[in-house]
Amino acid sequence: MRVVILPTEKEVSNFAAEIIANLVKTKQSSVLGLATGSSMLLIYEALISKYQLGELSFKKITTFNLDEYIGLGPNHNQSYRNYMNQQLFNHIDINHKNTYIPECFDGNYELSAANYESEIKNHGGINLQLLGVGSNGHIGFNEPTSSLKSRTRIKTLTKNTISNNARFFKESEIQPSLAITMGIGTIMKAQNILLIGLGKHKSKAVSEIIEGPLSSFCPGSALQNHENTTVILDDLAASDLKLYDYYIHTEKMRSEHM
Ligand code: GLP
């Protein structure tokens, strides 16, 4: 696991956007795995400005999002479909038909989940998966004790996740307690993974993911078994890492010798 620690959210986001942009430039038909949440906002902003400057085109790109709430419908302002349209898709030249978000058709959750897995496979798999992290170590909506081999399916959200995400919902709005999410096994199939951690409230989860034991109690720790994962953290999110100095030193060596 490569651990990159940068002073601010802006630097973390620019670093991540640069990696994504390089992939899109090298392989115009890349398949990107995308995430939602506040940690992604500046990354998407940076990608939009690269597109507006004419540095990037998303015309041939396909995207698969990690997860979606159940019960909101795509047009709800808190649906992840709406988030993606507002924060990225509406501002770039991507073909909306090539943007996939797990959803549930006709109440048949199992079929919808199986179709999502097949669609990813039919596109040749995900080249780069972007991930945020929940304060309980979840990735996507794979809550603690999710099987490390799980595939796309329905998950019941923990109280912790519901209360962390309550800030996005108005008091009058019903907040879903179920979601459809790529599994940990699905995520692990991506060729490359970028995990973003921002803020002090993520420091415990981040240290467990990087330095803790491999355990389904901290779903993100599964990434210790992935060959090409880069974790990009701001200083606050990195503040509980035991080997903080080592990660800083490693990146310094990397910039001097690579
Ligand atoms: C939700 C999403 C996750 C995301 C997490 C953290 O639970 N399902 O994919 O990583 O929120 O979000 P934020 O970046 O807003 O802290």
Short mmCIF file of C-alpha atoms and ligand atoms in Angstrom, two decimals:
data_model
loop_
_atom_site.label_atom_id
_atom_site.label_comp_id
_atom_site.label_asym_id
_atom_site.label_seq_id
_atom_site.Cartn_x
_atom_site.Cartn_y
_atom_site.Cartn_z
CA MET A 1 0.00 0.00 0.00
CA ARG A 2 1.35 3.41 -0.96
CA VAL A 3 0.57 6.07 1.64
CA VAL A 4 0.75 9.70 0.53
CA ILE A 5 0.31 12.39 3.18
CA LEU A 6 -0.25 15.98 2.08
CA PRO A 7 -0.90 19.10 4.15
CA THR A 8 -4.38 20.07 2.93
CA GLU A 9 -7.57 18.78 1.34
CA LYS A 10 -6.81 20.83 -1.78
CA GLU A 11 -3.45 19.14 -2.26
CA VAL A 12 -4.94 15.68 -1.65
CA SER A 13 -7.67 16.36 -4.21
CA ASN A 14 -5.27 17.72 -6.83
CA PHE A 15 -2.98 14.74 -6.35
CA ALA A 16 -5.88 12.31 -6.87
CA ALA A 17 -7.25 14.26 -9.84
CA GLU A 18 -3.82 14.16 -11.47
CA ILE A 19 -3.68 10.36 -11.20
CA ILE A 20 -7.18 10.04 -12.69
CA ALA A 21 -6.37 12.54 -15.44
CA ASN A 22 -3.20 10.66 -16.38
CA LEU A 23 -5.17 7.45 -16.75
CA VAL A 24 -7.89 9.14 -18.85
CA LYS A 25 -5.20 10.65 -21.11
CA THR A 26 -3.36 7.35 -21.55
CA LYS A 27 -6.43 5.19 -21.97
CA GLN A 28 -9.35 7.18 -23.37
CA SER A 29 -11.76 4.27 -22.96
CA SER A 30 -10.93 3.74 -19.28
CA VAL A 31 -13.47 2.34 -16.86
CA LEU A 32 -13.55 4.42 -13.69
CA GLY A 33 -15.07 3.39 -10.37
CA LEU A 34 -16.47 6.50 -8.72
CA ALA A 35 -17.52 7.45 -5.21
CA THR A 36 -19.70 10.07 -3.56
CA GLY A 37 -19.40 12.01 -0.30
CA SER A 38 -17.77 15.27 0.64
CA SER A 39 -14.23 13.87 0.22
CA MET A 40 -14.78 13.65 -3.55
CA LEU A 41 -15.99 17.19 -4.16
CA LEU A 42 -12.67 18.92 -4.85
CA ILE A 43 -11.44 15.98 -6.93
CA TYR A 44 -14.43 16.32 -9.24
CA GLU A 45 -13.97 20.08 -9.31
CA ALA A 46 -10.35 19.61 -10.40
CA LEU A 47 -11.38 17.13 -13.12
CA ILE A 48 -14.02 19.55 -14.40
CA SER A 49 -11.45 22.34 -14.66
CA LYS A 50 -9.05 20.07 -16.55
CA TYR A 51 -11.88 19.28 -18.96
CA GLN A 52 -12.75 22.98 -19.34
CA LEU A 53 -9.11 23.77 -20.08
CA GLY A 54 -9.23 21.20 -22.89
CA GLU A 55 -6.75 18.87 -21.16
CA LEU A 56 -9.18 15.96 -20.88
CA SER A 57 -12.09 14.33 -22.64
CA PHE A 58 -14.45 11.83 -21.04
CA LYS A 59 -16.24 10.95 -24.30
CA LYS A 60 -15.14 7.33 -24.26
CA ILE A 61 -15.07 6.87 -20.49
CA THR A 62 -17.39 4.50 -18.66
CA THR A 63 -18.07 4.90 -14.95
CA PHE A 64 -19.45 2.62 -12.26
CA ASN A 65 -20.43 4.13 -8.94
CA LEU A 66 -19.94 2.28 -5.70
CA ASP A 67 -23.37 2.57 -4.18
CA GLU A 68 -26.83 4.09 -4.03
CA TYR A 69 -29.52 4.55 -1.40
CA ILE A 70 -32.59 2.39 -1.61
CA GLY A 71 -35.95 4.12 -1.63
CA LEU A 72 -35.00 7.60 -2.84
CA GLY A 73 -35.24 7.27 -6.61
CA PRO A 74 -32.73 8.82 -9.03
CA ASN A 75 -34.33 12.28 -9.04
CA HIS A 76 -34.22 12.80 -5.29
CA ASN A 77 -31.74 15.53 -4.42
CA GLN A 78 -29.89 13.20 -2.01
CA SER A 79 -29.65 10.24 -4.41
CA TYR A 80 -26.12 9.43 -5.47
CA ARG A 81 -27.29 9.65 -9.11
CA ASN A 82 -28.22 13.27 -8.48
CA TYR A 83 -24.94 13.90 -6.65
CA MET A 84 -22.94 12.53 -9.60
CA ASN A 85 -24.91 14.56 -12.15
CA GLN A 86 -24.52 17.75 -10.15
CA GLN A 87 -20.91 17.33 -9.07
CA LEU A 88 -19.42 15.83 -12.24
CA PHE A 89 -21.41 14.36 -15.12
CA ASN A 90 -23.36 17.51 -16.06
CA HIS A 91 -20.12 19.47 -16.42
CA ILE A 92 -18.05 17.16 -18.63
CA ASP A 93 -18.46 15.55 -22.06
CA ILE A 94 -19.26 12.07 -20.73
CA ASN A 95 -22.09 10.12 -22.38
CA HIS A 96 -24.64 9.76 -19.55
CA LYS A 97 -25.53 6.31 -20.93
CA ASN A 98 -22.06 5.19 -19.92
CA THR A 99 -22.47 6.20 -16.30
CA TYR A 100 -23.66 3.30 -14.18
CA ILE A 101 -24.97 3.56 -10.63
CA PRO A 102 -26.36 0.51 -8.84
CA GLU A 103 -30.11 0.74 -8.65
CA CYS A 104 -32.96 -1.52 -7.89
CA PHE A 105 -35.44 -2.33 -10.63
CA ASP A 106 -38.93 -3.63 -9.85
CA GLY A 107 -38.02 -4.56 -6.29
CA ASN A 108 -35.77 -7.36 -7.56
CA TYR A 109 -32.64 -6.57 -5.58
CA GLU A 110 -30.79 -9.77 -6.31
CA LEU A 111 -31.23 -9.51 -10.06
CA SER A 112 -30.30 -5.81 -10.07
CA ALA A 113 -27.15 -6.57 -8.08
CA ALA A 114 -26.19 -9.50 -10.30
CA ASN A 115 -26.73 -7.35 -13.41
CA TYR A 116 -24.44 -4.68 -12.00
CA GLU A 117 -21.67 -7.24 -11.49
CA SER A 118 -22.16 -8.55 -15.06
CA GLU A 119 -22.10 -5.05 -16.50
CA ILE A 120 -18.75 -4.34 -14.81
CA LYS A 121 -17.41 -7.63 -16.16
CA ASN A 122 -18.75 -6.92 -19.68
CA HIS A 123 -16.80 -3.67 -19.69
CA GLY A 124 -13.59 -5.52 -18.89
CA GLY A 125 -13.46 -4.55 -15.20
CA ILE A 126 -12.59 -1.31 -13.46
CA ASN A 127 -9.25 0.31 -14.23
CA LEU A 128 -9.26 2.67 -11.29
CA GLN A 129 -11.58 2.73 -8.30
CA LEU A 130 -11.93 5.88 -6.21
CA LEU A 131 -12.92 5.35 -2.57
CA GLY A 132 -13.78 7.48 0.41
CA VAL A 133 -13.97 6.01 3.87
CA GLY A 134 -16.61 5.97 6.60
CA SER A 135 -15.54 6.84 10.15
CA ASN A 136 -16.19 3.16 10.99
CA GLY A 137 -13.83 1.99 8.23
CA HIS A 138 -16.52 1.22 5.66
CA ILE A 139 -15.81 1.45 1.94
CA GLY A 140 -18.79 1.91 -0.38
CA PHE A 141 -21.56 0.96 2.01
CA ASN A 142 -19.80 -2.20 3.17
CA GLU A 143 -20.39 -1.84 6.87
CA PRO A 144 -18.29 -3.59 9.56
CA THR A 145 -18.52 -7.41 9.36
CA SER A 146 -19.21 -7.31 5.60
CA SER A 147 -17.66 -10.36 4.01
CA LEU A 148 -14.29 -9.50 2.53
CA LYS A 149 -15.41 -11.48 -0.53
CA SER A 150 -18.84 -9.84 -0.82
CA ARG A 151 -20.32 -8.79 -4.14
CA THR A 152 -22.90 -6.13 -5.05
CA ARG A 153 -25.89 -6.50 -2.73
CA ILE A 154 -28.17 -4.73 -0.28
CA LYS A 155 -26.70 -3.60 3.04
CA THR A 156 -28.41 -2.29 6.13
CA LEU A 157 -26.65 0.88 7.26
CA THR A 158 -25.31 1.20 10.78
CA LYS A 159 -26.57 3.91 13.15
CA ASN A 160 -23.11 5.48 12.92
CA THR A 161 -23.32 5.81 9.10
CA ILE A 162 -26.89 7.08 9.21
CA SER A 163 -25.98 9.74 11.75
CA ASN A 164 -22.80 10.75 9.84
CA ASN A 165 -24.82 11.23 6.65
CA ALA A 166 -27.78 12.91 8.35
CA ARG A 167 -26.16 16.28 7.64
CA PHE A 168 -27.13 15.96 3.97
CA PHE A 169 -30.85 15.43 4.65
CA LYS A 170 -33.44 18.05 5.58
CA GLU A 171 -35.42 17.38 8.75
CA SER A 172 -38.56 16.77 6.67
CA GLU A 173 -36.81 14.17 4.47
CA ILE A 174 -36.82 10.46 5.21
CA GLN A 175 -33.25 9.18 5.36
CA PRO A 176 -32.81 5.69 3.93
CA SER A 177 -31.44 2.93 6.11
CA LEU A 178 -30.70 0.56 3.24
CA ALA A 179 -28.34 0.83 0.31
CA ILE A 180 -27.17 -1.20 -2.65
CA THR A 181 -23.38 -1.33 -2.77
CA MET A 182 -20.54 -2.97 -4.66
CA GLY A 183 -19.08 -5.62 -2.38
CA ILE A 184 -15.56 -5.69 -1.02
CA GLY A 185 -14.81 -8.53 -3.44
CA THR A 186 -16.08 -6.32 -6.30
CA ILE A 187 -13.86 -3.41 -5.22
CA MET A 188 -10.85 -5.69 -4.84
CA LYS A 189 -11.09 -6.66 -8.54
CA ALA A 190 -10.25 -3.09 -9.63
CA GLN A 191 -6.78 -2.80 -11.16
CA ASN A 192 -5.91 0.29 -9.15
CA ILE A 193 -7.51 1.82 -6.08
CA LEU A 194 -7.28 5.35 -4.67
CA LEU A 195 -8.59 5.81 -1.15
CA ILE A 196 -9.08 9.36 0.08
CA GLY A 197 -9.10 10.26 3.79
CA LEU A 198 -9.74 13.81 4.96
CA GLY A 199 -10.03 15.25 8.44
CA LYS A 200 -9.43 14.25 12.04
CA HIS A 201 -12.72 12.30 12.19
CA LYS A 202 -11.25 9.81 9.71
CA SER A 203 -7.89 9.29 11.47
CA LYS A 204 -8.91 6.22 13.50
CA ALA A 205 -10.49 4.44 10.52
CA VAL A 206 -7.52 5.30 8.33
CA SER A 207 -4.98 3.95 10.84
CA GLU A 208 -6.98 0.72 11.17
CA ILE A 209 -7.17 0.35 7.40
CA ILE A 210 -3.44 0.86 6.90
CA GLU A 211 -1.89 -0.48 10.10
CA GLY A 212 -4.57 -2.56 11.79
CA PRO A 213 -5.20 -6.26 11.39
CA LEU A 214 -6.99 -7.51 8.29
CA SER A 215 -10.51 -7.80 9.58
CA SER A 216 -14.06 -7.58 8.32
CA PHE A 217 -14.70 -5.39 11.37
CA CYS A 218 -12.77 -2.71 9.49
CA PRO A 219 -13.86 -3.34 5.88
CA GLY A 220 -11.24 -1.02 4.37
CA SER A 221 -8.46 -3.17 5.84
CA ALA A 222 -9.19 -5.60 2.97
CA LEU A 223 -7.16 -3.21 0.83
CA GLN A 224 -4.01 -4.53 2.53
CA ASN A 225 -4.53 -7.48 0.18
CA HIS A 226 -4.78 -5.35 -2.94
CA GLU A 227 -1.70 -4.97 -5.13
CA ASN A 228 -2.14 -1.39 -6.34
CA THR A 229 -3.74 0.74 -3.66
CA THR A 230 -2.72 4.32 -2.97
CA VAL A 231 -4.10 5.99 0.14
CA ILE A 232 -4.03 9.78 -0.05
CA LEU A 233 -4.51 11.60 3.26
CA ASP A 234 -4.46 15.09 4.60
CA ASP A 235 -2.37 15.68 7.72
CA LEU A 236 -5.34 15.44 10.08
CA ALA A 237 -6.51 12.10 8.72
CA ALA A 238 -2.91 10.81 8.98
CA SER A 239 -2.45 12.00 12.56
CA ASP A 240 -2.98 8.58 14.21
CA LEU A 241 -0.61 6.63 11.96
CA LYS A 242 2.15 4.90 13.91
CA LEU A 243 4.54 5.00 10.94
CA TYR A 244 3.69 8.59 9.93
CA ASP A 245 7.40 9.57 9.56
CA TYR A 246 8.13 6.48 7.51
CA TYR A 247 5.40 7.28 4.96
CA ILE A 248 6.66 10.85 4.61
CA HIS A 249 10.23 9.56 4.17
CA THR A 250 9.13 6.95 1.59
CA GLU A 251 7.44 9.57 -0.57
CA LYS A 252 10.50 11.82 -0.32
CA MET A 253 12.71 8.94 -1.51
CA ARG A 254 10.23 8.22 -4.28
CA SER A 255 10.31 11.81 -5.57
CA GLU A 256 14.12 11.85 -5.46
CA HIS A 257 14.67 8.51 -7.17
CA MET A 258 11.71 7.88 -9.46
C1 GLP B 1 -20.89 7.36 2.48
C2 GLP B 1 -20.51 6.66 1.19
C3 GLP B 1 -19.06 6.28 1.18
C4 GLP B 1 -18.22 7.47 1.57
C5 GLP B 1 -18.57 7.91 2.96
C6 GLP B 1 -17.73 9.05 3.48
O1 GLP B 1 -21.14 6.50 3.54
N1 GLP B 1 -21.28 5.50 0.95
O2 GLP B 1 -18.73 5.80 -0.11
O3 GLP B 1 -16.87 7.10 1.51
O4 GLP B 1 -19.93 8.31 2.91
O5 GLP B 1 -18.23 10.27 3.05
P1 GLP B 1 -17.55 11.69 3.28
O6 GLP B 1 -16.52 11.82 2.23
O7 GLP B 1 -18.70 12.65 3.10
O8 GLP B 1 -16.99 11.70 4.65
#
